[in-house]
Coordinates of C-alpha atoms in Angstrom, one line a residue:
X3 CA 3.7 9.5 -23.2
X4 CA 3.2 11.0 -20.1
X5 CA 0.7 9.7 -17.5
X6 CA -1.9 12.1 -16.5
X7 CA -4.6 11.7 -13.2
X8 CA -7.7 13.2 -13.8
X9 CA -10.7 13.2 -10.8
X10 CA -13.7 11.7 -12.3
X11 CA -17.2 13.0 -11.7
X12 CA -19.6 10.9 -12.4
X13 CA -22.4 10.2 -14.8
X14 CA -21.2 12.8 -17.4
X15 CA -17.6 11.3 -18.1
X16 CA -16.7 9.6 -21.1
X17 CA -13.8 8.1 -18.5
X18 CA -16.3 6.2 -16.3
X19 CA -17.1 3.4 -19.6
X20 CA -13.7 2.3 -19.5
X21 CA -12.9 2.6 -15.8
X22 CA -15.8 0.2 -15.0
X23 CA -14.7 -2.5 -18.3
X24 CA -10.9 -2.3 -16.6
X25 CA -12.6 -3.2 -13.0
X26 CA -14.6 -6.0 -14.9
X27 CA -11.0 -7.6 -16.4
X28 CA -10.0 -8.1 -12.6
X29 CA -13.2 -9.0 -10.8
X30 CA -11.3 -12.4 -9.7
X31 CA -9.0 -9.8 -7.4
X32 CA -11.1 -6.5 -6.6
X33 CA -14.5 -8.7 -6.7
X34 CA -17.5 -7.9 -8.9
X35 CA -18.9 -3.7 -8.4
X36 CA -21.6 -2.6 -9.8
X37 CA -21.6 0.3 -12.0
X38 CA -23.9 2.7 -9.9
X39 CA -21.1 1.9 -7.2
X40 CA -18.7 3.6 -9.5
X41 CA -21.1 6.6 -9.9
X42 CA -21.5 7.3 -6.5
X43 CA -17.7 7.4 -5.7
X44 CA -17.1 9.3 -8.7
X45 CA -20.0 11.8 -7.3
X46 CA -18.2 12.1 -3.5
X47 CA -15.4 13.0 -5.1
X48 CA -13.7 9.3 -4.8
X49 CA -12.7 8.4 -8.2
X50 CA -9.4 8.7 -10.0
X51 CA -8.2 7.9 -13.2
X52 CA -4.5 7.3 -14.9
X53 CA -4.8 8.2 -18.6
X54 CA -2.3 7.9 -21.0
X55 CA -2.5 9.1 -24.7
X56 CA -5.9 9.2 -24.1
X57 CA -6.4 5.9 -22.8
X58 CA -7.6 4.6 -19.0
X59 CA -4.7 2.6 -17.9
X60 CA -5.5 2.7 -14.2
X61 CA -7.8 3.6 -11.3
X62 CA -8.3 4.4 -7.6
X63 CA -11.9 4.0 -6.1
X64 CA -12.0 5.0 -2.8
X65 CA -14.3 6.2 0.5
X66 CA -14.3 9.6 2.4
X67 CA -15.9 8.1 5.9
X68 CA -17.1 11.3 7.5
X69 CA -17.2 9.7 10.6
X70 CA -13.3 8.7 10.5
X71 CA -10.3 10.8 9.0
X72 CA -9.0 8.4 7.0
X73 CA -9.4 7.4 3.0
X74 CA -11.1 4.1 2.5
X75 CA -9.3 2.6 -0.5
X76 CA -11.5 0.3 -2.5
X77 CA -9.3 -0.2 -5.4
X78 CA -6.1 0.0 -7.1
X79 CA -6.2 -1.0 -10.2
X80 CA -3.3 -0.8 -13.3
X81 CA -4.0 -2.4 -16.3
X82 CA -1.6 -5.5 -16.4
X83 CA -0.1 -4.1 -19.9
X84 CA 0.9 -0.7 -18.2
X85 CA 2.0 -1.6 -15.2
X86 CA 6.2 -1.3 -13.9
X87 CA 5.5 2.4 -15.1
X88 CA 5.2 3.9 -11.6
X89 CA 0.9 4.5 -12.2
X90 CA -0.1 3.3 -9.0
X91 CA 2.3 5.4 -7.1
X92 CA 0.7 8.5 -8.7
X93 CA -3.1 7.4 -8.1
X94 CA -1.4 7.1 -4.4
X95 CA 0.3 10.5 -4.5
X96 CA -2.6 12.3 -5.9
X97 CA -5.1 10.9 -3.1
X98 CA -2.5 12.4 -0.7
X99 CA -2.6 15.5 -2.3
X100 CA -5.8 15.7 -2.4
X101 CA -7.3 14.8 0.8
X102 CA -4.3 15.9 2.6
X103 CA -6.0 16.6 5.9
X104 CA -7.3 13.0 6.7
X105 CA -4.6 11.1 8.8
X106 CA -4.0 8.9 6.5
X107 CA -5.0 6.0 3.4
X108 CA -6.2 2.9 4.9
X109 CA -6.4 -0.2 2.5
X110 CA -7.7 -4.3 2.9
X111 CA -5.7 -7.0 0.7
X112 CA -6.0 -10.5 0.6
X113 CA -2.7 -12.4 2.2
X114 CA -2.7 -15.0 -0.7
X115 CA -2.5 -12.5 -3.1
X116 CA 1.5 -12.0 -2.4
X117 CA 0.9 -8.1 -2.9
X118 CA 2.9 -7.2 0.7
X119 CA 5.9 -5.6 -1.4
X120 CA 3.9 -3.5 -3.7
X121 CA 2.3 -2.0 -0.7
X122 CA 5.2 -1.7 1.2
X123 CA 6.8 0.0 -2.0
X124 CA 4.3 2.4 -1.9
X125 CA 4.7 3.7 1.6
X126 CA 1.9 1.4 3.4
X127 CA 2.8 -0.6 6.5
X128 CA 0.6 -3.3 7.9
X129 CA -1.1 -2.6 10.9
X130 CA -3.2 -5.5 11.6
X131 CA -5.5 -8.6 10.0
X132 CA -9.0 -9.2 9.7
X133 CA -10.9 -12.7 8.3
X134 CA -12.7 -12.0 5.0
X135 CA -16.3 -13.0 4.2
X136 CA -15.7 -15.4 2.1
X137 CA -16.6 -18.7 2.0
X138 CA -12.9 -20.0 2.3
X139 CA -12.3 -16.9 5.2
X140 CA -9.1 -16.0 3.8
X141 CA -7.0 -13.5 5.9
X142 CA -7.0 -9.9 4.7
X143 CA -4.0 -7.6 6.0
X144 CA -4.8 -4.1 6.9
X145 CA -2.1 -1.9 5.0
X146 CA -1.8 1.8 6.7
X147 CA -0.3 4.6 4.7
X148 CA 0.2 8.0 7.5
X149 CA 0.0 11.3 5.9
X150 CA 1.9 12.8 8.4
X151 CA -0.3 14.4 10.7
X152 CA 1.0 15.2 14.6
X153 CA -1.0 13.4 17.0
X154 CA -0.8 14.2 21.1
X155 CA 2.4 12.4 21.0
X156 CA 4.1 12.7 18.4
X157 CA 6.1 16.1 19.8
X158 CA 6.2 14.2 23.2
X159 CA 9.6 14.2 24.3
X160 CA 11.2 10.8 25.9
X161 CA 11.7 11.2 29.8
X162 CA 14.9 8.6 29.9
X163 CA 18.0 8.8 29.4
X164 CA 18.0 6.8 26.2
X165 CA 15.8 6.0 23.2
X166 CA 16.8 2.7 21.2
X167 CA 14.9 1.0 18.5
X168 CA 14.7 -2.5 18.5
X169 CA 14.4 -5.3 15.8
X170 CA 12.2 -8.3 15.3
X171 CA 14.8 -10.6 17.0
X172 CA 14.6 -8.3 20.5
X173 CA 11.0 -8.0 20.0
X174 CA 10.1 -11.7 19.8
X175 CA 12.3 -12.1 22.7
X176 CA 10.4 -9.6 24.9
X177 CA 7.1 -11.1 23.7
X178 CA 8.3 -14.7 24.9
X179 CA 9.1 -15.7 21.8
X180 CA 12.5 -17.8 21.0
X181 CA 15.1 -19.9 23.2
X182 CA 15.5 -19.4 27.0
X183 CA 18.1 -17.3 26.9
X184 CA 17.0 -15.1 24.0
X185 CA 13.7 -14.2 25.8
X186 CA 16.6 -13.2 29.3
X187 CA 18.7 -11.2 26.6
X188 CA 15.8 -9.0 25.4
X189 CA 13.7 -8.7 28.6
X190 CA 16.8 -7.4 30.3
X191 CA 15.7 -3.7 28.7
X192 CA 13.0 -4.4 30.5
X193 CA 14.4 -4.8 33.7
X194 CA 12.5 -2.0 36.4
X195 CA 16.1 -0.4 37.5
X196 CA 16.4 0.9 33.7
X197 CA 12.7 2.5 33.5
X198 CA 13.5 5.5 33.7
X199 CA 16.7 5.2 31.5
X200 CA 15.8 3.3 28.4
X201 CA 12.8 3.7 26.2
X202 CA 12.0 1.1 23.9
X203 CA 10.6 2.1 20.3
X204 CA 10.2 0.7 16.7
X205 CA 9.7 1.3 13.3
X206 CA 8.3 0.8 10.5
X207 CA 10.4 -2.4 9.8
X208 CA 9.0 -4.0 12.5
X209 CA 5.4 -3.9 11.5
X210 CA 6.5 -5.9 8.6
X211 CA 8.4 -8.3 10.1
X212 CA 5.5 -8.9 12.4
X213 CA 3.3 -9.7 9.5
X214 CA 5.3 -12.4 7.6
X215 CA 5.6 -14.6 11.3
X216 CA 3.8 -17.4 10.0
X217 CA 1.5 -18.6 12.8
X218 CA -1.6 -16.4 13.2
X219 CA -1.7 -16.8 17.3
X220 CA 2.1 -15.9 17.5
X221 CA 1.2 -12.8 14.7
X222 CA -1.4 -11.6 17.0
X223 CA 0.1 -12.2 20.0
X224 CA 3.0 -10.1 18.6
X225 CA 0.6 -7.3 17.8
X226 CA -0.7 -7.3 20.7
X227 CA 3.0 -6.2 22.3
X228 CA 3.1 -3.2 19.5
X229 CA 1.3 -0.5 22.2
X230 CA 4.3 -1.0 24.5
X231 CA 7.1 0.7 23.0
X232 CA 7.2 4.0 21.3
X233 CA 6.5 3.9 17.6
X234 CA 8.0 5.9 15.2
X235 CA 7.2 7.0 11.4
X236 CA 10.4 8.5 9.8
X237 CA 10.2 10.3 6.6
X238 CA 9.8 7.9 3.7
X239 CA 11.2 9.7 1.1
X240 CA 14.5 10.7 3.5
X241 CA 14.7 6.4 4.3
X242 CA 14.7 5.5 0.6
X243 CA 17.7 8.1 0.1
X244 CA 19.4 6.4 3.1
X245 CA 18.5 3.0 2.1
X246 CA 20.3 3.3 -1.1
X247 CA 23.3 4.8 0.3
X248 CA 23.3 1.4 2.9
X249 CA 23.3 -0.7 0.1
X250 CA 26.0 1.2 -2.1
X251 CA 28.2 1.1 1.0
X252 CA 27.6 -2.9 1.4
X253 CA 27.8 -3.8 -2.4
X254 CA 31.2 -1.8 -2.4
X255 CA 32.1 -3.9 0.4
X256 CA 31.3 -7.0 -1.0
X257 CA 31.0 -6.3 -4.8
X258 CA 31.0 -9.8 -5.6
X259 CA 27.7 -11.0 -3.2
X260 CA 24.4 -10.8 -3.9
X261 CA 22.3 -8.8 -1.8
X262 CA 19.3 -10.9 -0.3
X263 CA 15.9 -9.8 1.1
X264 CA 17.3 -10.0 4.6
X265 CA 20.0 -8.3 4.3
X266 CA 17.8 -5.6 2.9
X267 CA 15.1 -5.9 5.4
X268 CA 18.2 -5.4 8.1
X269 CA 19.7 -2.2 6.3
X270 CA 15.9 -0.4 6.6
X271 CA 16.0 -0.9 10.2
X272 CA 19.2 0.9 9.7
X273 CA 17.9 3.7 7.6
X274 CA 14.0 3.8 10.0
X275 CA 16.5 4.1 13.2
X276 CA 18.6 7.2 11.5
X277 CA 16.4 9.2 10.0
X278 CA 13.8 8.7 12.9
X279 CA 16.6 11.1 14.8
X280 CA 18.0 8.0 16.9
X281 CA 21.6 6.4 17.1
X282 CA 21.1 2.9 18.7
X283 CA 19.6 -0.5 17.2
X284 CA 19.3 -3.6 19.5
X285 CA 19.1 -6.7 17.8
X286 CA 20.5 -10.4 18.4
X287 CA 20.3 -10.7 14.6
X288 CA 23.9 -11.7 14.2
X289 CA 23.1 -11.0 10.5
X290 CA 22.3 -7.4 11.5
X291 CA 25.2 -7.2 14.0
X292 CA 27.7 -8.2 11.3
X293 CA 26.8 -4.7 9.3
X294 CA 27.3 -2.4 12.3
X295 CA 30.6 -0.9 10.9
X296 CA 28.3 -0.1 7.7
X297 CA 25.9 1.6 10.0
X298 CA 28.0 3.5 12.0
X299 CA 30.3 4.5 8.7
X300 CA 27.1 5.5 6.8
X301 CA 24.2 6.2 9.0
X302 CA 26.1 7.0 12.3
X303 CA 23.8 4.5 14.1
X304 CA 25.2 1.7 16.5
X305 CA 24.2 -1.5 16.1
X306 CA 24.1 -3.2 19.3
X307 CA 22.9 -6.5 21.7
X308 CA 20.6 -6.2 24.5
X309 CA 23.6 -6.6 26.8
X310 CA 25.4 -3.8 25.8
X311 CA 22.8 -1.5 26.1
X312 CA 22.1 -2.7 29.6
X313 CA 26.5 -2.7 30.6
X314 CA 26.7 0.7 28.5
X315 CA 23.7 2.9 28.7
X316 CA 25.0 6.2 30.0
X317 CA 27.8 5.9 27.5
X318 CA 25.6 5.4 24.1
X319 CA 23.7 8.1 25.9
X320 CA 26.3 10.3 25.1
X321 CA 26.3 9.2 21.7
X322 CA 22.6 10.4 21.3
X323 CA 22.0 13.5 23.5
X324 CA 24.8 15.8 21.2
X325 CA 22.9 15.4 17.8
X326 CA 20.9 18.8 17.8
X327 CA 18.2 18.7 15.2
X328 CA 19.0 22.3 14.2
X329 CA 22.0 21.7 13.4
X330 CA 21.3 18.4 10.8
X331 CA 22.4 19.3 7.4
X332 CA 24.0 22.1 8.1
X333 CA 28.2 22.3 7.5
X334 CA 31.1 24.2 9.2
X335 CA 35.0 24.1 8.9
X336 CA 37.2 23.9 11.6
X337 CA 40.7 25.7 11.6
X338 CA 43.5 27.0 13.5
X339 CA 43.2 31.0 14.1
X340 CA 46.2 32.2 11.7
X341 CA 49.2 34.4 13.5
X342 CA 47.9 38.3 11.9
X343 CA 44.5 37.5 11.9
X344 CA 43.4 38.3 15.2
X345 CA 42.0 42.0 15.0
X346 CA 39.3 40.7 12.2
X347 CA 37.6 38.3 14.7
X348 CA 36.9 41.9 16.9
X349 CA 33.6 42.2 14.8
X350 CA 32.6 38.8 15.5
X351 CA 33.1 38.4 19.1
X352 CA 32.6 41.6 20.9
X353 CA 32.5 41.2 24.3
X354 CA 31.5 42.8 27.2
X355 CA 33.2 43.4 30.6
X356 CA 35.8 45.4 29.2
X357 CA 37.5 42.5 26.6
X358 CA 36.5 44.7 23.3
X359 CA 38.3 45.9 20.7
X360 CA 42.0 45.5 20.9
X361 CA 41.9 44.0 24.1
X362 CA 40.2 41.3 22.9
X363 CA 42.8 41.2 19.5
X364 CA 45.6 41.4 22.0
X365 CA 44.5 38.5 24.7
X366 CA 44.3 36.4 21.5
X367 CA 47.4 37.1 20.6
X368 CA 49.2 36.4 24.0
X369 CA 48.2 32.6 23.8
X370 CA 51.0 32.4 21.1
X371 CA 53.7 33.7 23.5
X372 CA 53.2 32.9 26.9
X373 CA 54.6 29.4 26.6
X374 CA 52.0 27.1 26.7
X375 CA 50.9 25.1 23.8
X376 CA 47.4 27.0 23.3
X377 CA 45.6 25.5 20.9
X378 CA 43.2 28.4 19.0
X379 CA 40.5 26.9 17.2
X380 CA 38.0 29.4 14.9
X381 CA 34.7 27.5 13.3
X382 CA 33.0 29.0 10.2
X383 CA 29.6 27.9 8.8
X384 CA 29.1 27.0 5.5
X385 CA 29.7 30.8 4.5
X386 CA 32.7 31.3 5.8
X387 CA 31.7 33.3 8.7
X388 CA 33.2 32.8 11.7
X389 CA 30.3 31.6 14.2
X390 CA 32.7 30.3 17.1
X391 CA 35.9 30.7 18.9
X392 CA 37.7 28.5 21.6
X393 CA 41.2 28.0 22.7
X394 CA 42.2 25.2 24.9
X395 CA 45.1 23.7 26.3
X396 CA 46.4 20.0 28.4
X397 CA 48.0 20.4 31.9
X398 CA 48.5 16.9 32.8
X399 CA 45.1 14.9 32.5
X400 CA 43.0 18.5 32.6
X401 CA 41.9 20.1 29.5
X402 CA 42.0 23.7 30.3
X403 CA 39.6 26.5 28.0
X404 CA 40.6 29.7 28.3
X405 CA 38.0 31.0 25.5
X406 CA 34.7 29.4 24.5
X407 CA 33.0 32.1 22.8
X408 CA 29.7 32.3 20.0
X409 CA 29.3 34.9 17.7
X410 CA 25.7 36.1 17.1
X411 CA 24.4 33.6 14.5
X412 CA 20.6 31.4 14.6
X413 CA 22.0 28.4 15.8
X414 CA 24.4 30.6 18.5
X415 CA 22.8 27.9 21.5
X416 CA 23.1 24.9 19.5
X417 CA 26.7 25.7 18.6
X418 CA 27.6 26.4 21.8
X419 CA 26.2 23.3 23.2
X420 CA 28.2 21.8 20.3
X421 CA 31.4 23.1 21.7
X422 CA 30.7 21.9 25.1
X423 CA 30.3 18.5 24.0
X424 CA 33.0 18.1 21.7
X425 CA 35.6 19.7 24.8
X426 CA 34.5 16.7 27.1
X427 CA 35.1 14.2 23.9
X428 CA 38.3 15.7 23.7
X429 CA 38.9 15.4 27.1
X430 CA 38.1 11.6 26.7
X431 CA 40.0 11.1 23.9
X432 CA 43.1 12.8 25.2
X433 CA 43.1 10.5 28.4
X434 CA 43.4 7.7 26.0
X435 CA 42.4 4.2 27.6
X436 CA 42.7 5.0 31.1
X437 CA 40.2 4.0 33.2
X438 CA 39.6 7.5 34.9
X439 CA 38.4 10.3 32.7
X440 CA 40.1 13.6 32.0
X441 CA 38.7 16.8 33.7
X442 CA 37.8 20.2 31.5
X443 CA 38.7 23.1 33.7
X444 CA 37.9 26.5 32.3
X445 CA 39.9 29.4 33.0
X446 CA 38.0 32.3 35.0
X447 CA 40.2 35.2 32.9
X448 CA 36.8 36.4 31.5
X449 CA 33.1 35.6 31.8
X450 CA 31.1 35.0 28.6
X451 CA 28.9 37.5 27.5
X452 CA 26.2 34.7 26.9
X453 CA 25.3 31.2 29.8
X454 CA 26.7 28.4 28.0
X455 CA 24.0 26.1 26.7
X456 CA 23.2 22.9 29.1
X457 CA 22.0 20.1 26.5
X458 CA 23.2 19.3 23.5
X459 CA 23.9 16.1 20.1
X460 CA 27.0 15.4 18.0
X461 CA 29.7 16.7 15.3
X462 CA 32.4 15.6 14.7
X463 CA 35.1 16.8 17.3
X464 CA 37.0 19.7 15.4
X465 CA 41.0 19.5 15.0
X466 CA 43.7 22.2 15.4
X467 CA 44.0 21.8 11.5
X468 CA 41.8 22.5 9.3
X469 CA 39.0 19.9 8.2
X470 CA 35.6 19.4 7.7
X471 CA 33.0 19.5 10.3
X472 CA 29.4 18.0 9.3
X473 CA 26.8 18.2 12.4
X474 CA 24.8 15.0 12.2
X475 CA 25.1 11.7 10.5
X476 CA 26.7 12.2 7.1
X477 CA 25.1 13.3 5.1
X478 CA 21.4 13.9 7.1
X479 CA 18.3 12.4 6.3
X480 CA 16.8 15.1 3.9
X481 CA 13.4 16.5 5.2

């Protein structure tokens, strides 16, 4: 039967009887409410019921401060019969949906209770602790669910050179916490002559990890260190998609082992860190080190220590800056420009100062004859139109470009500070493992009709054959 959540209005609904006898069966948890408390949620518009086949088999109770933007959640309650049937996610989703505006749901459970993966499974995150009023002052754990809603800085863009999210292991270290030289190793990011080069933020992962330390000095003191580094709420839905695909990846790698909480608590720092936008994780979590080719091979994020952030910053720089966020999820092809072919590109890259029309056809054409090995490469999008043009050649250690031309399409900038960047990889790549890097000279024949772009994120760098170009980790983070 399907599950259906129905608001609940107050002293006229034959829903409120059984909604108040379900809250009775688990006063020992939610603690004994009145029936008029009932009514007056149910009258501000604070009461929820799950009914199936015509009978109450859970409920939300919850507050509408006026004076903050949050929801107050009183209750979640699922009959114990009807539960593992996904009802408490739906009283959750239909609060959002409802009182979308507010910031976000803010809940209080008792630490005992052992209820921090149902919340967490739900979207919350814990963002703090308080001491019931109770005679046996039990610890209750503030769970935070964010709707989404841009604050001031949220859009603000980072002013250093590179944005890493860290784990529990670096965080504990730059919070004192941990051996001697763990505490060095992770307050080396720290260090004033990389302040305006690294940025230190977390995610959601973190929060959790801070809640299970075991001590309630070290968890505050912890805490206390969260309004340091920037933090960061990736989509949840786009994490879960990436999570899975972590976990296929490591269970195909190792069909035969079983895969433990931490393991899984180390892949979502994986999944937080790509689908926040970002392509470096610092941990000395040897655990967490030893799936970095599963990172990098499904996620496109680079697990690395504290040191080699510090030895290698302007180098995983370079792995962050060329990942354009217009271009995520979106797919081009790569190929050589075919001898013949030449005079259909006209349409595509008209040019001015004089290169149009056959001119343009013909100076194509005389990189196939003039006894250099020109390399001509064409890049379509995902319709086959061509979008991009550039034809390059080596002269020793220089990379010479004798075209780099965009065609008028939406993501005509992006593209072209695609192109840019994956010239200087080629460069690199070219040199091979010498120590000094090749140089990109670009041939003054003909100025483009459009600046190149100056900033710019990663594809893959395109071949002279043809292949498969996806901008972005593979596949993106859906939105």
């Amino acid at each position: 039967m399907s599950i259906e959540v129905l608001p609940v209005s107050g002293e006229g609904s034959e829903l409120m009887g059984p909604i108040i006898a379900l809250g009775d069966r688990y006063t020992r948890y939610l603690g004994l409410l009145t029936p008029p408390a009932y009514h007056k949620h149910a009258e501000d518009g604070g009461l929820l019921a799950a009914v199936e086949d015509g009978e109450v088999v859970g409920y939300a109770l919850f507050g509408l401060p006026k004076r903050n933007l949050h929801v107050r959640l009183a209750h979640l309650c699922v009959a114990e019969e009807h539960r593992k049937k996904g009802i408490a996610r739906r009283l959750i989703e239909a609060i959002r949906e409802r009182h979308a505006h507010r910031l976000g749901i803010r809940a209080k459970c008792r630490r005992d209770y052992g209820l921090s993966s149902m919340w967490a499974g739900l979207g919350f995150v814990p963002k703090g602790e308080s001491v019931g009023r109770g005679k046996d002052r039990e610890v209750l754990d503030t769970w935070w669910l964010d709707l989404g809603h841009e604050d001031l800085f949220t859009e603000a863009r980072s002013e250093a050179l590179l944005v890493v999210t860290v784990d529990h292991s670096v965080f504990a270290g730059l919070r004192g916490t941990g051996s001697e030289q763990a505490v060095k190793e992770s307050r080396a990011l720290e260090a004033g002559w990389l302040a305006d080069l690294i940025e230190l933020a977390y995610t959601p992962q973190l929060l959790h990890a801070v809640r299970d330390v075991e001590k309630a000095q070290e968890r505050q003191h912890q805490r206390t260190g969260l309004a340091g580094p920037r933090s960061l709420s990736p989509d949840t839905a786009a994490v879960s998609v990436r999570l899975a695909e972590l976990v296929a990846a490591v269970r195909k790698e190792s069909p035969d082992a079983p895969l433990t909480a931490e393991q899984r608590a180390r892949l979502q720092y994986v999944a937080e860190t790509s689908c926040a936008g970002l392509q470096v994780l610092v941990t000395r979590d040897p655990g967490l080190a030893a799936l970095a080719d599963v990172a990098w091979g499904v996620a496109r994020v680079k697990v690395v220590s504290p040191a080699v952030v510090t030895l290698h910053v302007d180098e995983l720089h370079q792995a962050q800056v060329y990942r354009p966020a217009d271009l995520m999820g979106t797919a081009f092809s790569a190929e050589a420009v075919t001898p013949g072919t030449e005079g259909e590109l006209v349409a595509f890259f008209d040019q001015a100062d004089g290169d149009r029309g056959s001119a343009f056809a013909e100076r194509l054409k005389s990189f196939t004859t003039d006894g250099v090995l020109w390399h001509r490469e064409l890049l379509r999008d995902g319709a086959g139109r061509p979008v991009a043009l550039n034809v390059w050649a080596m002269d020793g250690r220089t990379l010479n470009v004798a075209f780099l031309r965009t065609a008028s399409h939406p993501l005509e900038e992006s593209l072209a500070r695609q192109l840019l960047f994956m010239l200087k990889k080629l460069a690199r790549e070219r040199e091979g493992h010498r120590r000094s890097a090749s140089r990109i000279r670009t041939c003054p024949r003909r100025r483009r009709r459009r600046p190149a772009a100056t900033a710019s994120s990663p594809t893959r760098a395109a071949s002279p054959r043809s292949s498969s170009m996806c901008a972005g980790p593979p596949p993106p983070c859906p939105q």
